[in-house]
mmCIF file of C-alpha atoms and ligand atoms in Angstrom:
data_model
loop_
_atom_site.group_PDB
_atom_site.id
_atom_site.type_symbol
_atom_site.label_atom_id
_atom_site.label_comp_id
_atom_site.label_asym_id
_atom_site.label_seq_id
_atom_site.Cartn_x
_atom_site.Cartn_y
_atom_site.Cartn_z
ATOM 1 C CA MET A 1 26.216 -75.139 8.529
ATOM 2 C CA ILE A 2 25.027 -71.938 10.196
ATOM 3 C CA ASP A 3 26.311 -69.199 7.925
ATOM 4 C CA LEU A 4 26.979 -65.894 9.673
ATOM 5 C CA ARG A 5 29.525 -64.505 7.224
ATOM 6 C CA SER A 6 27.122 -61.950 5.758
ATOM 7 C CA ASP A 7 23.480 -60.988 5.396
ATOM 8 C CA THR A 8 24.000 -61.110 1.614
ATOM 9 C CA LEU A 9 23.871 -64.919 1.857
ATOM 10 C CA THR A 10 20.089 -65.105 2.200
ATOM 11 C CA ARG A 11 18.210 -67.080 -0.424
ATOM 12 C CA PRO A 12 14.815 -65.918 -1.665
ATOM 13 C CA THR A 13 11.925 -67.473 0.256
ATOM 14 C CA GLU A 14 9.196 -69.455 -1.498
ATOM 15 C CA ALA A 15 6.820 -66.491 -1.201
ATOM 16 C CA MET A 16 9.443 -64.160 -2.691
ATOM 17 C CA ARG A 17 10.074 -66.585 -5.572
ATOM 18 C CA ALA A 18 6.327 -66.706 -6.226
ATOM 19 C CA ALA A 19 6.192 -62.888 -6.336
ATOM 20 C CA MET A 20 9.138 -62.886 -8.758
ATOM 21 C CA ALA A 21 7.466 -65.468 -10.995
ATOM 22 C CA ARG A 22 4.271 -63.375 -11.138
ATOM 23 C CA ALA A 23 5.992 -60.055 -11.883
ATOM 24 C CA GLU A 24 4.878 -58.007 -14.841
ATOM 25 C CA VAL A 25 7.949 -57.021 -16.847
ATOM 26 C CA GLY A 26 9.086 -54.858 -19.739
ATOM 27 C CA ASP A 27 12.376 -53.478 -21.029
ATOM 28 C CA ASP A 28 13.692 -51.223 -18.258
ATOM 29 C CA VAL A 29 16.255 -49.558 -20.540
ATOM 30 C CA TYR A 30 13.195 -48.236 -22.391
ATOM 31 C CA GLY A 31 11.719 -47.304 -18.996
ATOM 32 C CA GLU A 32 8.952 -49.820 -19.619
ATOM 33 C CA ASP A 33 9.212 -52.305 -16.792
ATOM 34 C CA PRO A 34 6.150 -51.621 -14.616
ATOM 35 C CA THR A 35 7.498 -53.511 -11.609
ATOM 36 C CA VAL A 36 10.793 -51.615 -11.651
ATOM 37 C CA LEU A 37 8.869 -48.335 -11.957
ATOM 38 C CA GLU A 38 6.682 -49.317 -9.009
ATOM 39 C CA LEU A 39 9.701 -50.213 -6.865
ATOM 40 C CA GLN A 40 11.464 -46.949 -7.731
ATOM 41 C CA GLU A 41 8.359 -44.894 -6.933
ATOM 42 C CA ARG A 42 7.743 -46.770 -3.697
ATOM 43 C CA VAL A 43 11.300 -46.385 -2.425
ATOM 44 C CA ALA A 44 11.495 -42.699 -3.407
ATOM 45 C CA ALA A 45 8.237 -42.049 -1.514
ATOM 46 C CA VAL A 46 9.411 -43.975 1.562
ATOM 47 C CA PHE A 47 12.429 -41.684 1.852
ATOM 48 C CA GLY A 48 10.541 -38.510 0.945
ATOM 49 C CA HIS A 49 12.502 -37.953 -2.280
ATOM 50 C CA GLU A 50 11.328 -37.343 -5.853
ATOM 51 C CA ALA A 51 12.835 -40.339 -7.591
ATOM 52 C CA ALA A 52 14.888 -43.514 -7.322
ATOM 53 C CA LEU A 53 16.943 -45.648 -9.694
ATOM 54 C CA PHE A 54 17.295 -49.441 -9.511
ATOM 55 C CA THR A 55 20.865 -50.762 -9.704
ATOM 56 C CA PRO A 56 22.289 -54.275 -9.672
ATOM 57 C CA THR A 57 24.501 -53.655 -6.630
ATOM 58 C CA GLY A 58 24.930 -51.338 -3.683
ATOM 59 C CA SER A 59 28.415 -50.536 -4.880
ATOM 60 C CA MET A 60 27.045 -49.267 -8.195
ATOM 61 C CA ALA A 61 24.394 -47.288 -6.308
ATOM 62 C CA ASN A 62 27.110 -45.656 -4.186
ATOM 63 C CA VAL A 63 29.374 -44.948 -7.171
ATOM 64 C CA LEU A 64 26.488 -43.269 -9.007
ATOM 65 C CA ALA A 65 25.327 -41.379 -5.910
ATOM 66 C CA VAL A 66 28.761 -39.994 -5.074
ATOM 67 C CA ALA A 67 29.441 -39.120 -8.730
ATOM 68 C CA ALA A 68 26.231 -37.093 -8.717
ATOM 69 C CA LEU A 69 27.712 -34.885 -5.982
ATOM 70 C CA VAL A 70 31.448 -34.918 -6.711
ATOM 71 C CA ARG A 71 33.086 -34.114 -10.058
ATOM 72 C CA PRO A 72 36.347 -35.696 -11.288
ATOM 73 C CA GLY A 73 39.241 -34.148 -9.401
ATOM 74 C CA GLN A 74 37.159 -33.287 -6.375
ATOM 75 C CA GLU A 75 36.949 -35.143 -3.071
ATOM 76 C CA VAL A 76 34.359 -36.656 -0.779
ATOM 77 C CA LEU A 77 35.038 -36.812 2.958
ATOM 78 C CA CYS A 78 34.104 -40.071 4.678
ATOM 79 C CA GLU A 79 34.836 -42.206 7.698
ATOM 80 C CA SER A 80 38.047 -44.256 7.499
ATOM 81 C CA SER A 81 36.282 -47.632 7.562
ATOM 82 C CA ALA A 82 33.380 -46.568 5.320
ATOM 83 C CA HIS A 83 32.272 -49.109 2.732
ATOM 84 C CA ILE A 84 32.895 -46.539 -0.040
ATOM 85 C CA ALA A 85 36.518 -46.193 1.121
ATOM 86 C CA ARG A 86 37.325 -49.792 2.011
ATOM 87 C CA ALA A 87 35.083 -52.196 0.183
ATOM 88 C CA GLU A 88 34.337 -50.815 -3.276
ATOM 89 C CA LEU A 89 37.755 -51.631 -4.663
ATOM 90 C CA GLY A 90 38.613 -48.020 -5.440
ATOM 91 C CA ALA A 91 35.617 -47.651 -7.791
ATOM 92 C CA HIS A 92 35.108 -43.974 -6.978
ATOM 93 C CA GLY A 93 38.667 -43.219 -8.088
ATOM 94 C CA ALA A 94 38.804 -45.745 -10.918
ATOM 95 C CA PHE A 95 35.495 -44.775 -12.557
ATOM 96 C CA SER A 96 34.636 -41.278 -11.327
ATOM 97 C CA GLY A 97 38.001 -39.586 -10.660
ATOM 98 C CA VAL A 98 36.884 -38.904 -7.097
ATOM 99 C CA THR A 99 39.405 -38.800 -4.251
ATOM 100 C CA MET A 100 38.688 -39.234 -0.556
ATOM 101 C CA ARG A 101 39.977 -38.013 2.759
ATOM 102 C CA THR A 102 38.790 -39.626 5.933
ATOM 103 C CA TRP A 103 38.107 -39.022 9.587
ATOM 104 C CA THR A 104 37.993 -41.842 12.137
ATOM 105 C CA GLY A 105 34.766 -41.720 14.056
ATOM 106 C CA ASP A 106 33.696 -43.390 17.285
ATOM 107 C CA ARG A 107 31.666 -46.376 16.010
ATOM 108 C CA GLY A 108 32.013 -45.082 12.454
ATOM 109 C CA ARG A 109 29.982 -41.989 13.192
ATOM 110 C CA PRO A 110 30.414 -38.488 11.810
ATOM 111 C CA ASP A 111 32.779 -36.314 13.853
ATOM 112 C CA LEU A 112 31.741 -32.778 13.070
ATOM 113 C CA ALA A 113 34.918 -31.155 14.436
ATOM 114 C CA ALA A 114 37.081 -33.495 12.334
ATOM 115 C CA ILE A 115 34.917 -32.949 9.249
ATOM 116 C CA GLU A 116 35.142 -29.169 9.696
ATOM 117 C CA SER A 117 38.905 -29.339 9.875
ATOM 118 C CA LEU A 118 39.144 -31.476 6.717
ATOM 119 C CA PHE A 119 36.605 -29.434 4.762
ATOM 120 C CA ALA A 120 38.291 -27.354 2.030
ATOM 121 C CA PRO A 121 35.836 -26.443 -0.732
ATOM 122 C CA ASP A 122 37.976 -23.858 -2.450
ATOM 123 C CA MET A 123 41.678 -23.441 -1.843
ATOM 124 C CA GLY A 124 42.494 -22.375 -5.355
ATOM 125 C CA PRO A 125 44.991 -24.335 -7.429
ATOM 126 C CA PHE A 126 46.644 -25.878 -4.370
ATOM 127 C CA PHE A 127 44.265 -28.348 -2.791
ATOM 128 C CA VAL A 128 41.608 -30.829 -3.883
ATOM 129 C CA PRO A 129 38.206 -29.175 -3.448
ATOM 130 C CA THR A 130 35.793 -30.914 -1.081
ATOM 131 C CA ALA A 131 32.432 -31.396 -2.808
ATOM 132 C CA ALA A 132 30.531 -33.636 -0.394
ATOM 133 C CA VAL A 133 30.522 -35.596 2.853
ATOM 134 C CA SER A 134 29.449 -39.233 3.018
ATOM 135 C CA VAL A 135 28.028 -41.044 6.051
ATOM 136 C CA GLU A 136 27.082 -44.700 6.497
ATOM 137 C CA ASN A 137 24.135 -45.879 8.580
ATOM 138 C CA THR A 138 24.138 -48.537 9.919
ATOM 139 C CA HIS A 139 27.915 -48.716 9.754
ATOM 140 C CA ASN A 140 29.101 -52.081 8.511
ATOM 141 C CA PHE A 141 32.694 -52.314 9.749
ATOM 142 C CA ALA A 142 31.863 -50.518 12.993
ATOM 143 C CA GLY A 143 29.695 -53.531 13.824
ATOM 144 C CA GLY A 144 26.315 -52.418 12.541
ATOM 145 C CA ALA A 145 26.473 -49.235 14.630
ATOM 146 C CA VAL A 146 23.542 -46.860 14.304
ATOM 147 C CA THR A 147 24.240 -43.144 13.982
ATOM 148 C CA PRO A 148 21.536 -41.291 15.922
ATOM 149 C CA ILE A 149 19.354 -39.068 13.765
ATOM 150 C CA GLU A 150 20.282 -36.038 15.941
ATOM 151 C CA MET A 151 23.919 -36.403 14.840
ATOM 152 C CA LEU A 152 22.835 -36.563 11.209
ATOM 153 C CA ARG A 153 20.662 -33.475 11.651
ATOM 154 C CA ASP A 154 23.616 -31.581 13.144
ATOM 155 C CA LEU A 155 25.730 -32.610 10.161
ATOM 156 C CA ARG A 156 22.951 -31.528 7.749
ATOM 157 C CA ALA A 157 22.673 -28.134 9.471
ATOM 158 C CA TRP A 158 26.443 -27.683 9.192
ATOM 159 C CA ALA A 159 26.413 -28.791 5.526
ATOM 160 C CA ASP A 160 23.645 -26.295 4.716
ATOM 161 C CA GLY A 161 25.590 -23.589 6.515
ATOM 162 C CA VAL A 162 28.766 -24.128 4.503
ATOM 163 C CA GLY A 163 26.956 -25.096 1.277
ATOM 164 C CA THR A 164 28.148 -28.669 0.871
ATOM 165 C CA ARG A 165 26.199 -31.835 0.124
ATOM 166 C CA LEU A 166 25.617 -35.146 1.867
ATOM 167 C CA HIS A 167 25.612 -38.712 0.629
ATOM 168 C CA LEU A 168 24.136 -41.404 2.835
ATOM 169 C CA ASP A 169 25.248 -44.994 2.326
ATOM 170 C CA GLY A 170 22.074 -46.563 3.631
ATOM 171 C CA ALA A 171 22.764 -50.142 2.561
ATOM 172 C CA ARG A 172 21.292 -51.128 5.956
ATOM 173 C CA ILE A 173 19.135 -48.082 6.647
ATOM 174 C CA TRP A 174 16.280 -50.567 7.216
ATOM 175 C CA ASN A 175 18.145 -51.902 10.230
ATOM 176 C CA ALA A 176 18.728 -48.378 11.563
ATOM 177 C CA HIS A 177 14.989 -47.694 11.255
ATOM 178 C CA VAL A 178 14.005 -50.887 13.051
ATOM 179 C CA ALA A 179 16.628 -50.368 15.774
ATOM 180 C CA THR A 180 15.544 -46.795 16.553
ATOM 181 C CA GLY A 181 12.045 -46.249 15.183
ATOM 182 C CA THR A 182 13.332 -43.221 13.254
ATOM 183 C CA PRO A 183 11.074 -42.755 10.179
ATOM 184 C CA PHE A 184 12.693 -43.458 6.805
ATOM 185 C CA ALA A 185 11.755 -39.965 5.641
ATOM 186 C CA ASP A 186 13.873 -38.455 8.435
ATOM 187 C CA TYR A 187 16.898 -40.289 7.055
ATOM 188 C CA GLY A 188 15.919 -39.257 3.538
ATOM 189 C CA HIS A 189 15.639 -35.654 4.670
ATOM 190 C CA ILE A 190 19.266 -35.348 5.800
ATOM 191 C CA ALA A 191 20.699 -36.702 2.520
ATOM 192 C CA ASP A 192 20.976 -35.063 -0.904
ATOM 193 C CA VAL A 193 21.395 -38.497 -2.419
ATOM 194 C CA LEU A 194 21.251 -41.880 -0.714
ATOM 195 C CA ALA A 195 21.874 -45.499 -1.643
ATOM 196 C CA VAL A 196 19.897 -48.406 -0.162
ATOM 197 C CA CYS A 197 20.274 -52.199 -0.583
ATOM 198 C CA LEU A 198 17.559 -54.819 -0.936
ATOM 199 C CA SER A 199 20.016 -57.706 -0.979
ATOM 200 C CA LYS A 200 21.264 -57.522 2.617
ATOM 201 C CA GLY A 201 18.962 -58.177 5.550
ATOM 202 C CA LEU A 202 15.865 -57.656 3.409
ATOM 203 C CA GLY A 203 16.660 -60.919 1.679
ATOM 204 C CA ALA A 204 16.246 -60.043 -2.010
ATOM 205 C CA PRO A 205 18.681 -61.910 -4.274
ATOM 206 C CA VAL A 206 19.878 -58.743 -6.050
ATOM 207 C CA GLY A 207 19.195 -55.052 -6.092
ATOM 208 C CA SER A 208 19.847 -51.626 -4.682
ATOM 209 C CA LEU A 209 18.563 -48.143 -5.383
ATOM 210 C CA VAL A 210 19.894 -44.611 -5.562
ATOM 211 C CA VAL A 211 17.377 -42.096 -4.205
ATOM 212 C CA GLY A 212 17.271 -38.330 -4.752
ATOM 213 C CA PRO A 213 15.980 -35.485 -6.925
ATOM 214 C CA ALA A 214 14.314 -36.396 -10.257
ATOM 215 C CA ASP A 215 16.809 -34.468 -12.425
ATOM 216 C CA VAL A 216 19.737 -36.182 -10.693
ATOM 217 C CA MET A 217 18.166 -39.620 -11.167
ATOM 218 C CA ALA A 218 17.615 -38.858 -14.874
ATOM 219 C CA GLU A 219 21.318 -38.019 -15.189
ATOM 220 C CA LEU A 220 22.319 -41.153 -13.258
ATOM 221 C CA ARG A 221 20.169 -43.275 -15.549
ATOM 222 C CA VAL A 222 22.563 -42.346 -18.340
ATOM 223 C CA SER A 223 25.622 -42.995 -16.139
ATOM 224 C CA ARG A 224 24.197 -46.354 -15.124
ATOM 225 C CA LYS A 225 23.886 -47.384 -18.773
ATOM 226 C CA ARG A 226 27.427 -46.131 -19.420
ATOM 227 C CA MET A 227 28.693 -48.396 -16.637
ATOM 228 C CA GLY A 228 26.974 -51.389 -18.155
ATOM 229 C CA GLY A 229 24.166 -51.329 -15.635
ATOM 230 C CA GLY A 230 21.258 -50.918 -18.051
ATOM 231 C CA MET A 231 19.113 -53.951 -17.337
ATOM 232 C CA ARG A 232 16.150 -55.294 -19.281
ATOM 233 C CA GLN A 233 13.239 -57.348 -17.864
ATOM 234 C CA VAL A 234 14.397 -56.866 -14.285
ATOM 235 C CA GLY A 235 10.884 -56.609 -12.937
ATOM 236 C CA VAL A 236 11.497 -60.148 -11.674
ATOM 237 C CA LEU A 237 14.183 -58.701 -9.399
ATOM 238 C CA ALA A 238 12.230 -55.583 -8.501
ATOM 239 C CA ALA A 239 9.350 -57.863 -7.462
ATOM 240 C CA ALA A 240 11.677 -59.511 -4.963
ATOM 241 C CA GLY A 241 12.474 -56.050 -3.603
ATOM 242 C CA LEU A 242 8.816 -55.062 -3.323
ATOM 243 C CA HIS A 243 8.093 -58.334 -1.533
ATOM 244 C CA ALA A 244 11.011 -57.692 0.840
ATOM 245 C CA LEU A 245 9.784 -54.175 1.650
ATOM 246 C CA GLU A 246 6.362 -55.592 2.436
ATOM 247 C CA HIS A 247 7.406 -58.605 4.500
ATOM 248 C CA HIS A 248 11.021 -58.389 5.648
ATOM 249 C CA VAL A 249 11.499 -55.003 7.298
ATOM 250 C CA GLU A 250 9.894 -55.407 10.721
ATOM 251 C CA ARG A 251 11.367 -58.893 11.159
ATOM 252 C CA LEU A 252 14.855 -57.341 11.232
ATOM 253 C CA ALA A 253 14.179 -56.939 14.970
ATOM 254 C CA ASP A 254 14.678 -60.723 15.245
ATOM 255 C CA ASP A 255 18.085 -60.451 13.553
ATOM 256 C CA HIS A 256 19.026 -57.727 16.041
ATOM 257 C CA ALA A 257 18.014 -59.904 18.999
ATOM 258 C CA HIS A 258 20.058 -62.796 17.563
ATOM 259 C CA ALA A 259 23.076 -60.530 17.138
ATOM 260 C CA ARG A 260 22.883 -59.482 20.805
ATOM 261 C CA LEU A 261 22.726 -63.142 21.793
ATOM 262 C CA LEU A 262 25.862 -63.912 19.755
ATOM 263 C CA GLY A 263 27.645 -60.823 21.052
ATOM 264 C CA GLU A 264 26.993 -61.900 24.628
ATOM 265 C CA ALA A 265 28.316 -65.370 23.823
ATOM 266 C CA LEU A 266 31.556 -63.691 22.724
ATOM 267 C CA GLY A 267 31.781 -61.673 25.917
ATOM 268 C CA LEU A 268 30.639 -58.361 24.452
ATOM 269 C CA ASP A 269 28.249 -55.936 26.109
ATOM 270 C CA PRO A 270 24.940 -56.449 24.268
ATOM 271 C CA ALA A 271 24.187 -52.754 24.783
ATOM 272 C CA GLY A 272 26.937 -52.063 22.223
ATOM 273 C CA ILE A 273 25.249 -54.164 19.539
ATOM 274 C CA ASP A 274 22.817 -51.887 17.738
ATOM 275 C CA SER A 275 21.648 -54.059 14.866
ATOM 276 C CA ASN A 276 22.517 -57.300 13.031
ATOM 277 C CA ILE A 277 26.318 -57.171 12.963
ATOM 278 C CA VAL A 278 28.774 -58.223 15.644
ATOM 279 C CA VAL A 279 32.411 -57.244 15.298
ATOM 280 C CA VAL A 280 34.911 -58.639 17.769
ATOM 281 C CA GLU A 281 38.657 -58.048 18.020
ATOM 282 C CA ARG A 282 40.681 -61.229 18.562
ATOM 283 C CA SER A 283 44.425 -61.753 18.239
ATOM 284 C CA ASP A 284 43.634 -65.298 17.002
ATOM 285 C CA ALA A 285 41.043 -64.155 14.435
ATOM 286 C CA ALA A 286 41.924 -66.560 11.590
ATOM 287 C CA ARG A 287 42.278 -69.536 13.963
ATOM 288 C CA PHE A 288 38.992 -68.682 15.686
ATOM 289 C CA VAL A 289 37.167 -68.536 12.338
ATOM 290 C CA ALA A 290 38.628 -71.911 11.297
ATOM 291 C CA ALA A 291 37.696 -73.535 14.625
ATOM 292 C CA ALA A 292 34.114 -72.231 14.348
ATOM 293 C CA ALA A 293 33.823 -73.635 10.803
ATOM 294 C CA GLU A 294 34.839 -77.086 12.110
ATOM 295 C CA GLU A 295 31.915 -76.864 14.518
ATOM 296 C CA GLY A 296 29.432 -75.882 11.802
ATOM 297 C CA VAL A 297 29.432 -72.108 12.263
ATOM 298 C CA ARG A 298 30.774 -70.002 9.411
ATOM 299 C CA ILE A 299 32.018 -66.543 10.383
ATOM 300 C CA ALA A 300 34.571 -64.290 8.690
ATOM 301 C CA THR A 301 37.539 -62.039 9.312
ATOM 302 C CA VAL A 302 37.255 -58.444 8.088
ATOM 303 C CA GLY A 303 40.762 -57.502 9.234
ATOM 304 C CA PRO A 304 43.839 -59.329 10.552
ATOM 305 C CA ARG A 305 42.477 -59.250 14.110
ATOM 306 C CA THR A 306 38.815 -58.573 13.437
ATOM 307 C CA VAL A 307 36.039 -61.153 13.247
ATOM 308 C CA ARG A 308 32.567 -60.296 11.950
ATOM 309 C CA LEU A 309 29.249 -62.122 12.387
ATOM 310 C CA VAL A 310 26.056 -61.071 10.648
ATOM 311 C CA THR A 311 22.563 -62.343 11.420
ATOM 312 C CA HIS A 312 19.891 -62.578 8.748
ATOM 313 C CA LEU A 313 16.713 -64.103 7.390
ATOM 314 C CA ASP A 314 18.165 -67.595 6.987
ATOM 315 C CA VAL A 315 19.311 -67.819 10.640
ATOM 316 C CA ASP A 316 16.384 -68.547 12.925
ATOM 317 C CA ARG A 317 16.289 -68.456 16.734
ATOM 318 C CA ALA A 318 17.317 -72.105 17.095
ATOM 319 C CA ALA A 319 20.309 -71.623 14.770
ATOM 320 C CA ALA A 320 21.361 -68.444 16.589
ATOM 321 C CA GLU A 321 21.202 -70.242 19.939
ATOM 322 C CA LYS A 322 23.200 -73.171 18.593
ATOM 323 C CA ALA A 323 25.839 -70.817 17.178
ATOM 324 C CA ALA A 324 25.982 -68.951 20.489
ATOM 325 C CA VAL A 325 26.780 -72.193 22.354
ATOM 326 C CA VAL A 326 29.587 -73.047 19.904
ATOM 327 C CA LEU A 327 31.111 -69.558 19.895
ATOM 328 C CA SER A 328 30.890 -69.174 23.656
ATOM 329 C CA ARG A 329 32.781 -72.454 24.131
ATOM 330 C CA LEU A 330 35.427 -71.551 21.545
ATOM 331 C CA ALA A 331 35.858 -68.134 23.135
ATOM 332 C CA GLY A 332 36.699 -70.014 26.359
ATOM 333 C CA ARG A 333 33.714 -68.778 28.279
HETATM 334 C C1 LIG B 401 27.009 -54.265 1.177
HETATM 335 C C2 LIG B 401 27.214 -52.826 1.300
HETATM 336 C C3 LIG B 401 27.173 -51.998 0.168
HETATM 337 C C4 LIG B 401 26.950 -52.495 -1.249
HETATM 338 O O1 LIG B 401 27.500 -53.699 -1.533
HETATM 339 P P1 LIG B 401 27.236 -54.574 -2.850
HETATM 340 O O2 LIG B 401 27.834 -55.866 -2.462
HETATM 341 O O3 LIG B 401 27.922 -53.898 -3.954
HETATM 342 O O4 LIG B 401 25.763 -54.660 -3.073
HETATM 343 C C5 LIG B 401 27.338 -50.657 0.357
HETATM 344 N N1 LIG B 401 27.505 -50.144 1.577
HETATM 345 C C6 LIG B 401 27.529 -50.897 2.681
HETATM 346 C C7 LIG B 401 27.687 -50.254 4.010
HETATM 347 C C8 LIG B 401 27.399 -52.271 2.584
HETATM 348 O O5 LIG B 401 27.439 -53.020 3.686
#
């Protein structure tokens, strides 16, 4: 089976397992796990922020990050197919009392005119106050689309002008960096708080981080414990993350090349495939997915007429080429 359903499906490599086995550990709820501390410091430095906080999942990282910017009864503005709006099962409402209004952006990107028209920080007792804007880069459901750094800088300049704050869902910020060469610190610079995942294309089995100011991270440490996310000797997991940062970032370029190959096989313009995700609209989505599975290629629907393929560490060139042959034939090409 060639499994293209998600880049979360990667299994730790032998070298990663060895790094995990060697990890020095301590009780992280006491702040005494040296490997977790090293990972947090490393990731904060990479993004040019003061501090970072290790979380079990990207969803928890996003919930904590947004809650740091938006109080109960306030709203965050985001894109209509953002992960925080569609794929976190309403966590921001259920746990944080945060509501959302959305714009629909070309390829999931920020639309400054739309954001300006939604933005309502203080309309007295009549309307929900806007406390922050959230952007996602790369954008999952928009097919791994990269938002150019210039667009993010324009949004940051606007946000500074009106005095609002920005959250960046950077679950796949690594892919955006590899696709564009934009330094991580430039992405860090546009965000008040960001969330990044180690368990997607980077290939760690578990783990994400929230990144931002030290006082905010100290506050979120308490919230994380409240949510049941206080973990103990998780240096074994942080070691996987450190290994991934060392060895699995630059290789994402291979995943991007494989995604373009698969996109072409499905009749898409490879120029429209920015990173490791291919999204294709098909009226026969469910049937297409079932037919591919029969031929040894697992892909998934992410909407009634939307099929998604994701390349990753466990899909090498030969597997990508084999999948491309199968998908091209099934697509009737
Ligand atoms: C995967 C993902 C997350 C976090 O997901 P978890 O499964 O909770 O780790 C957040 N944002 C985006 C864009 C994602 O793709």
